[in-house]
PDB file of N, CA and C in Angstrom:
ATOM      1  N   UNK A   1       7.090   4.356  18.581  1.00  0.00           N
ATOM      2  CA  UNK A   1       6.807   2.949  18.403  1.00  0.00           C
ATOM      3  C   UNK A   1       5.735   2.733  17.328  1.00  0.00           C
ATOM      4  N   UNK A   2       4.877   3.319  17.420  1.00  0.00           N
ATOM      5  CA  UNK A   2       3.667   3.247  16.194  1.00  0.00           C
ATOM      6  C   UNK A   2       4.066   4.260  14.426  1.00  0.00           C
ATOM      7  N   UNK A   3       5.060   4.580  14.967  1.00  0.00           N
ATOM      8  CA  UNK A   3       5.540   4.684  13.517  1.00  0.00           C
ATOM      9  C   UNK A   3       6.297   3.632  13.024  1.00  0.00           C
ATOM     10  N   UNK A   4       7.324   3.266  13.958  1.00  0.00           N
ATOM     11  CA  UNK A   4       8.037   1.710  13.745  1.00  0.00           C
ATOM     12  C   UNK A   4       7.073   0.975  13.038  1.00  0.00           C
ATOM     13  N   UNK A   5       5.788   0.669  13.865  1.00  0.00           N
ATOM     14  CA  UNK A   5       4.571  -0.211  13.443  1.00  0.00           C
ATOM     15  C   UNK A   5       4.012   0.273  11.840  1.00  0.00           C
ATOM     16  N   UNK A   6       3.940   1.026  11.489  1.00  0.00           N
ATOM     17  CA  UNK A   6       3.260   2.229  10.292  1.00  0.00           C
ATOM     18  C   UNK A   6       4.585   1.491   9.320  1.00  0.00           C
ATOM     19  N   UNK A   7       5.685   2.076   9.392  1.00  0.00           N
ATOM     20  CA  UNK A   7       6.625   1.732   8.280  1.00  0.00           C
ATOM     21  C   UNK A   7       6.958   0.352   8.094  1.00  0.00           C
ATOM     22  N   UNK A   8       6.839  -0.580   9.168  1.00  0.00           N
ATOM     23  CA  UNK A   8       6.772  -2.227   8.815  1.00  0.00           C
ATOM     24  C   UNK A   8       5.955  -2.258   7.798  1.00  0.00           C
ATOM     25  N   UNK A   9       3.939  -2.136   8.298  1.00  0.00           N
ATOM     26  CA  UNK A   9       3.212  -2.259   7.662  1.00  0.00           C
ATOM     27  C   UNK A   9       3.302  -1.726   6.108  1.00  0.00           C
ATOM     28  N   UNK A  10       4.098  -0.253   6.421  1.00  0.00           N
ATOM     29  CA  UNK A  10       4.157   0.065   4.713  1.00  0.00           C
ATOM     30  C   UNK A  10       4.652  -0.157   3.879  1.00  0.00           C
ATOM     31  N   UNK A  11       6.329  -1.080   4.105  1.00  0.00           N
ATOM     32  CA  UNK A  11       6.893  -1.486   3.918  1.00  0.00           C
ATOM     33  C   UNK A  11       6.919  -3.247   3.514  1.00  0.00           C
ATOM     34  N   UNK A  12       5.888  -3.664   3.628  1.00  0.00           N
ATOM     35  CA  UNK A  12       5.153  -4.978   3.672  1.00  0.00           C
ATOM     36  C   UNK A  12       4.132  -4.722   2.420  1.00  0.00           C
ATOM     37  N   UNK A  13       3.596  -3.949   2.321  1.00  0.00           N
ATOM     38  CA  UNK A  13       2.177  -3.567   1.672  1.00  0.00           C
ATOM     39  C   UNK A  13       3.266  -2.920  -0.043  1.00  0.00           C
ATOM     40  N   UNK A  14       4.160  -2.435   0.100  1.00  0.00           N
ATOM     41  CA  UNK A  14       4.948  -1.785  -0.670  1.00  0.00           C
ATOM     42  C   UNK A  14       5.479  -3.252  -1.713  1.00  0.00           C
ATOM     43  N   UNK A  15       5.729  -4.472  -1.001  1.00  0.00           N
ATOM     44  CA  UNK A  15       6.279  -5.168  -1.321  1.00  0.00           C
ATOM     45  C   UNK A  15       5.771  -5.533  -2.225  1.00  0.00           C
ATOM     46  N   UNK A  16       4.229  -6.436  -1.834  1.00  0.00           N
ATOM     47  CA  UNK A  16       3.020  -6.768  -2.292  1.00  0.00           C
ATOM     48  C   UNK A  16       2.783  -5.878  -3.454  1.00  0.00           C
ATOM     49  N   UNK A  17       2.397  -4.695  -3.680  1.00  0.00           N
ATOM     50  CA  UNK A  17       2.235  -3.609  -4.797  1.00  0.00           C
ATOM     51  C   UNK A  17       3.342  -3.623  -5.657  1.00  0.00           C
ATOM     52  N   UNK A  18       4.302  -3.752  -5.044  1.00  0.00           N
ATOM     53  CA  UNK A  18       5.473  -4.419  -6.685  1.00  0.00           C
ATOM     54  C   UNK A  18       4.641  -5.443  -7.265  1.00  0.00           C
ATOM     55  N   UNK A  19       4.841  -6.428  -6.599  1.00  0.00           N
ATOM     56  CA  UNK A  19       4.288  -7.885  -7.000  1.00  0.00           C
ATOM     57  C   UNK A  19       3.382  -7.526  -7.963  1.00  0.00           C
ATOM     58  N   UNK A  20       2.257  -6.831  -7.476  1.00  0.00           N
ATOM     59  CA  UNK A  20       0.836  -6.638  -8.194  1.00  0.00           C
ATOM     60  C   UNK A  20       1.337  -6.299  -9.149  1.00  0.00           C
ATOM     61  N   UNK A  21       2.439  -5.737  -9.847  1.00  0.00           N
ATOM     62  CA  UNK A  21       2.213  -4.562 -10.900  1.00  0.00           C
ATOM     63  C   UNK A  21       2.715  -6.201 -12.153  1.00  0.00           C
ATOM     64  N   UNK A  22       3.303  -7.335 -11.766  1.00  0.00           N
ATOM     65  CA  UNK A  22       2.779  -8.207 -12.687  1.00  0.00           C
ATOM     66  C   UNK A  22       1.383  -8.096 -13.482  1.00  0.00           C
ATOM     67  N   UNK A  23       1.462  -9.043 -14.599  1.00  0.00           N
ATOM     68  CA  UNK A  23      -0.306  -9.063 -15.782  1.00  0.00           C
ATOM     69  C   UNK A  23      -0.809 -10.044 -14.712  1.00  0.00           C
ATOM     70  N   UNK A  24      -2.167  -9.927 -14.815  1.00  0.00           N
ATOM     71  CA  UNK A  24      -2.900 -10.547 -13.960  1.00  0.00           C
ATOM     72  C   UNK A  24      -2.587 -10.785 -12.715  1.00  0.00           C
ATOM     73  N   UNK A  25      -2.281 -10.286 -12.013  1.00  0.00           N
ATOM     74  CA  UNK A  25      -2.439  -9.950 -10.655  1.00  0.00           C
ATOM     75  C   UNK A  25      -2.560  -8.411 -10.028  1.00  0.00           C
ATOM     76  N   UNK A  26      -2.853  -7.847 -10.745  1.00  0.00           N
ATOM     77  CA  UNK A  26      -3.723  -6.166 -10.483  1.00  0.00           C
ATOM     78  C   UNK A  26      -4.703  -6.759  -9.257  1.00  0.00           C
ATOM     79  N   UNK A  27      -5.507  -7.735  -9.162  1.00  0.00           N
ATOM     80  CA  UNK A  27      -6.609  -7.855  -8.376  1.00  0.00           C
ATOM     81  C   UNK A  27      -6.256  -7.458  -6.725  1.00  0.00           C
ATOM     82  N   UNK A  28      -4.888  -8.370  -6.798  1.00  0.00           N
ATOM     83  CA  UNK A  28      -4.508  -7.802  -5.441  1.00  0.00           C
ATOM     84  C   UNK A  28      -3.996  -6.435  -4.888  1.00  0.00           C
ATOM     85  N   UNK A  29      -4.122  -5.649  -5.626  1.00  0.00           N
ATOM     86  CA  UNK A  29      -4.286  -4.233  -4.843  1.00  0.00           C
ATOM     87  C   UNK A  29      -5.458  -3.631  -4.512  1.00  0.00           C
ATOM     88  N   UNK A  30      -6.726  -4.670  -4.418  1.00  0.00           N
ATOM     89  CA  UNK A  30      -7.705  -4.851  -3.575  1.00  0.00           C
ATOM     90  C   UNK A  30      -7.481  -5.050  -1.864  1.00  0.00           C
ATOM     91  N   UNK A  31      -6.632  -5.796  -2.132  1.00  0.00           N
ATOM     92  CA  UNK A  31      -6.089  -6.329  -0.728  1.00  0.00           C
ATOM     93  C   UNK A  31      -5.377  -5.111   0.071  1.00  0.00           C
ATOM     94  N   UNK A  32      -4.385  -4.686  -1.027  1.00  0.00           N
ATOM     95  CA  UNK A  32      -3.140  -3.890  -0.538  1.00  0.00           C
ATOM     96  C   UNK A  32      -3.208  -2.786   0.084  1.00  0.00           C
ATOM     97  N   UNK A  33      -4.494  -2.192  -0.760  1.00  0.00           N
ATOM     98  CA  UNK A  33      -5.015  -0.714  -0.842  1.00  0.00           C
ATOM     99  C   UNK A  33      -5.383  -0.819   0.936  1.00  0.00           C
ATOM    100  N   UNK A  34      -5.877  -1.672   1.172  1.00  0.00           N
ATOM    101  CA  UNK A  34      -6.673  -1.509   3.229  1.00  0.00           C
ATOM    102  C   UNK A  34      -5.635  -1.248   4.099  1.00  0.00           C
ATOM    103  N   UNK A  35      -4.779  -2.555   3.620  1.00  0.00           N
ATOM    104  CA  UNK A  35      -3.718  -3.009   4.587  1.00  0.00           C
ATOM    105  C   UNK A  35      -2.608  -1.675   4.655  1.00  0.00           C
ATOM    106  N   UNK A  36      -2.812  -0.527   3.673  1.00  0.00           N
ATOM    107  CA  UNK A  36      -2.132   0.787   3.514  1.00  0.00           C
ATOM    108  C   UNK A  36      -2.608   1.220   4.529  1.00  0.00           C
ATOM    109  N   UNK A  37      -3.929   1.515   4.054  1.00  0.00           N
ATOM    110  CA  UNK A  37      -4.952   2.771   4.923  1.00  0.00           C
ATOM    111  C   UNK A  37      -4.853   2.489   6.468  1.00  0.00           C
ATOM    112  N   UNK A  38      -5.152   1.112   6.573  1.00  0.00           N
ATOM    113  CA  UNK A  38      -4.522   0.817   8.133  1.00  0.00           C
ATOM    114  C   UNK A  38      -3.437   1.421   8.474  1.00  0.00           C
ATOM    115  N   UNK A  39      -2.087   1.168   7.959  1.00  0.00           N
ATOM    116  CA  UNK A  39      -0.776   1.486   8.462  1.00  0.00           C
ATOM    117  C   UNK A  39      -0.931   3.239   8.295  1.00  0.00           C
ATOM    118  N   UNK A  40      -1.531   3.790   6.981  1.00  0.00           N
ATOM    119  CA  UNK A  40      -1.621   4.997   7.559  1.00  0.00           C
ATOM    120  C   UNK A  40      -2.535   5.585   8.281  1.00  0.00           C
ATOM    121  N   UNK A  41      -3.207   5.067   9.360  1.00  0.00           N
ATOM    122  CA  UNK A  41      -4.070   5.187  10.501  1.00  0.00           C
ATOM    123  C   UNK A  41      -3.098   5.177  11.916  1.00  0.00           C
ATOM    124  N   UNK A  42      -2.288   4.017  11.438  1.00  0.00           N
ATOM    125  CA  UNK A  42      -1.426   3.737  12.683  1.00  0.00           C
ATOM    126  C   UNK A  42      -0.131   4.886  12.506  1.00  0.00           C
ATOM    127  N   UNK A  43      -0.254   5.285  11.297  1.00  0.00           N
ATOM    128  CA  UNK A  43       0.874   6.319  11.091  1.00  0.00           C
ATOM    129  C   UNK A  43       0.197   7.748  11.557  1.00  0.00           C
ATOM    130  N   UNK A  44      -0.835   7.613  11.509  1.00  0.00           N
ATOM    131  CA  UNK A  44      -1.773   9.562  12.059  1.00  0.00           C
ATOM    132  C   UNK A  44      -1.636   9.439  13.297  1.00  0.00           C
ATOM    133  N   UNK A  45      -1.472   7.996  13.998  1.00  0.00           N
ATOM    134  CA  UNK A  45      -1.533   8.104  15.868  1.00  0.00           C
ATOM    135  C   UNK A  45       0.188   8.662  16.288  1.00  0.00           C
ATOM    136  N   UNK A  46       0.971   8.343  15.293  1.00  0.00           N
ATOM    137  CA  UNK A  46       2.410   8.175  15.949  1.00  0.00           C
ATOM    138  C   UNK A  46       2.745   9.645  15.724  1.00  0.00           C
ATOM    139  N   UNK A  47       3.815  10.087  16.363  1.00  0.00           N
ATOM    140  CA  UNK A  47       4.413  11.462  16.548  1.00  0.00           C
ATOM    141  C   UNK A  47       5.670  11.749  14.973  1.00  0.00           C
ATOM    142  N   UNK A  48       5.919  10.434  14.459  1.00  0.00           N
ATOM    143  CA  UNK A  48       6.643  10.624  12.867  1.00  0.00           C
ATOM    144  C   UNK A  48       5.510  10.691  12.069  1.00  0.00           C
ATOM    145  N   UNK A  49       6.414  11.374  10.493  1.00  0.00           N
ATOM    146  CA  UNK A  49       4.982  11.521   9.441  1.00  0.00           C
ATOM    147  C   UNK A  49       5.646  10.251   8.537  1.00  0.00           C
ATOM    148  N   UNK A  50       6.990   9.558   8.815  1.00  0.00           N
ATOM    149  CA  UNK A  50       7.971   8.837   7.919  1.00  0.00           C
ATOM    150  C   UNK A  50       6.756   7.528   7.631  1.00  0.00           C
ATOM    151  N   UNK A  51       5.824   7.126   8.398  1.00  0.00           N
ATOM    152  CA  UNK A  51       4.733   5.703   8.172  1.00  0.00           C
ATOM    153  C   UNK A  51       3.873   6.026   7.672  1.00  0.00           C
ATOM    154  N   UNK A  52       3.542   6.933   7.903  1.00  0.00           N
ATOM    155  CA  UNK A  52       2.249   8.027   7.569  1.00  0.00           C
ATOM    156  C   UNK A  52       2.891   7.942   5.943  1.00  0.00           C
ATOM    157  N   UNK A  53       3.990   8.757   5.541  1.00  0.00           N
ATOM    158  CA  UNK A  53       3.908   9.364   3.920  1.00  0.00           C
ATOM    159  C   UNK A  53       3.842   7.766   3.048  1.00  0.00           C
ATOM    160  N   UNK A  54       4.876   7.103   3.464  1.00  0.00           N
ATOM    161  CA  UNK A  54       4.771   5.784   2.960  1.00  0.00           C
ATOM    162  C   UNK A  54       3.291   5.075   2.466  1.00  0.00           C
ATOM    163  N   UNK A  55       2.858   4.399   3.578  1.00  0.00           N
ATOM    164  CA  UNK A  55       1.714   3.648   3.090  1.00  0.00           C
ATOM    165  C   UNK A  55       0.590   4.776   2.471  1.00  0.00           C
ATOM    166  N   UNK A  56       0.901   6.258   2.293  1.00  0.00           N
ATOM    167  CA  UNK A  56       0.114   7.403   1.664  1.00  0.00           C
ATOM    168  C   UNK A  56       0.741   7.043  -0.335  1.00  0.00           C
ATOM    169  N   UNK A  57       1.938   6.480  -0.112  1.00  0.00           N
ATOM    170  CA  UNK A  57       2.344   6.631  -0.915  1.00  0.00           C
ATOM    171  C   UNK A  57       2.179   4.997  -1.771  1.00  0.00           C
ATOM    172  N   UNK A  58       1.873   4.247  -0.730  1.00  0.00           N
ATOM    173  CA  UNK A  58       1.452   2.884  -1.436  1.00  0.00           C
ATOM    174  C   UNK A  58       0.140   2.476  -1.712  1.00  0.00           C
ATOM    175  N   UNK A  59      -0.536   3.510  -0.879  1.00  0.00           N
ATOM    176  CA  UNK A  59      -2.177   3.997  -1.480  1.00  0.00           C
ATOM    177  C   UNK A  59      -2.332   4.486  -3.064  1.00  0.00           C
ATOM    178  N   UNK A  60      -1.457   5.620  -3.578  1.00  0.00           N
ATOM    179  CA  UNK A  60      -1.455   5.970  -4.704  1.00  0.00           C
ATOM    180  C   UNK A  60      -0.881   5.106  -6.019  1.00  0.00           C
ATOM    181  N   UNK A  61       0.113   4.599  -5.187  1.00  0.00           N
ATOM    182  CA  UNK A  61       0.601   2.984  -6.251  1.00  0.00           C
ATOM    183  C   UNK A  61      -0.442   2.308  -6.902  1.00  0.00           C
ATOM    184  N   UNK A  62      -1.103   1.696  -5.930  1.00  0.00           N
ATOM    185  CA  UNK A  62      -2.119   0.991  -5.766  1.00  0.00           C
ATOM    186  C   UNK A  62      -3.290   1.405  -6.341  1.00  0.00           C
ATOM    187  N   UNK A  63      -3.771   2.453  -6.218  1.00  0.00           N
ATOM    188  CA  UNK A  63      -4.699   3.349  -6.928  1.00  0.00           C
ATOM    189  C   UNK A  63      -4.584   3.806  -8.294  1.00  0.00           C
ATOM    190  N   UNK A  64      -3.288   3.950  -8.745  1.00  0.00           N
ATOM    191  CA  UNK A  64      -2.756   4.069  -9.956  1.00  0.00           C
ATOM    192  C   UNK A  64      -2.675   2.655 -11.233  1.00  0.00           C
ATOM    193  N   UNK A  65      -2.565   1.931 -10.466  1.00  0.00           N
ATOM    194  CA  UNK A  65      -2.460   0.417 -10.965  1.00  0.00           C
ATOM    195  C   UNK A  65      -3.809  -0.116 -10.637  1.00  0.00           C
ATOM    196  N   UNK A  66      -4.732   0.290 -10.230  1.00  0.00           N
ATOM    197  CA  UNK A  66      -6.004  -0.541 -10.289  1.00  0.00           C
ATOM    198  C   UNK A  66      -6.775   0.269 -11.485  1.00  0.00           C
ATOM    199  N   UNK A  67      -6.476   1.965 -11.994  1.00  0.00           N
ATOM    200  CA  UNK A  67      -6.818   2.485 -12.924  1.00  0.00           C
ATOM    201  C   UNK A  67      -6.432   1.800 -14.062  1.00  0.00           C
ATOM    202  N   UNK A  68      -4.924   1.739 -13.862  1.00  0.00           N
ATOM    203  CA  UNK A  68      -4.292   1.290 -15.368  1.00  0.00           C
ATOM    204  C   UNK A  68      -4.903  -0.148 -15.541  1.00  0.00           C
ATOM    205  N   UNK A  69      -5.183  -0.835 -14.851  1.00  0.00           N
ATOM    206  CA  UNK A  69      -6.166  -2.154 -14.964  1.00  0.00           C
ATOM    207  C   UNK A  69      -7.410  -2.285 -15.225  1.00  0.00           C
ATOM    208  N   UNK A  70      -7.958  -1.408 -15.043  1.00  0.00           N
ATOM    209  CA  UNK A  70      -9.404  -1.045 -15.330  1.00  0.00           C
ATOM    210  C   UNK A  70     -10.351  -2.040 -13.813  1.00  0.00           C
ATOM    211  N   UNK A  71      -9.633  -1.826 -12.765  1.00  0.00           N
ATOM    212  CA  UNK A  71     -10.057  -2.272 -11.424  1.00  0.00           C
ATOM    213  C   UNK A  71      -9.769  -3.786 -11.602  1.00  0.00           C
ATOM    214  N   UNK A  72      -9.480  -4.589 -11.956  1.00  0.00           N
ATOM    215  CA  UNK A  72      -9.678  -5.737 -11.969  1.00  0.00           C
ATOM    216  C   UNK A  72      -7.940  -6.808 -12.611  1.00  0.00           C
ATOM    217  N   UNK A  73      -7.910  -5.975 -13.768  1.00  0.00           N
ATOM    218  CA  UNK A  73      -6.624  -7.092 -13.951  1.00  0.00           C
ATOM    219  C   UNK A  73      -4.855  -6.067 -13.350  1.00  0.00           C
TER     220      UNK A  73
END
């Protein structure tokens, strides 16, 4: 069940990080980057790694695109 919960969340957060990768809206993978780390919190409690790799993997999106922005755009 808490992976169910993990891959919604990452899958939500995934969405959002497309979005961001528009010009000027980089800022919001401020937002995105938590709402990951959460789901992969809720993904370390559950017995799948499938929520877990995801929002691991929308962490690095996110992290990648706040570089190429220079944190901000």
């Amino acid at each position: 069940m808490l992976n169910l919960v993990s891959i919604l969340i990452g899958i939500v957060s995934l969405i959002f990080a497309v979005i961001a990768f528009l010009p000027l809206l980089g800022w919001a993978n401020w937002l995105i980057i938590p709402l990951a780390v959460i789901g992969a919190a809720v993904g370390l409690a559950s017995s799948g790694n499938t929520g877990r790799n995801l929002n691991l993997f929308v962490i690095v999106v996110g992290v990648i695109r706040l570089m190429l922005g220079g944190g901000i755009l």
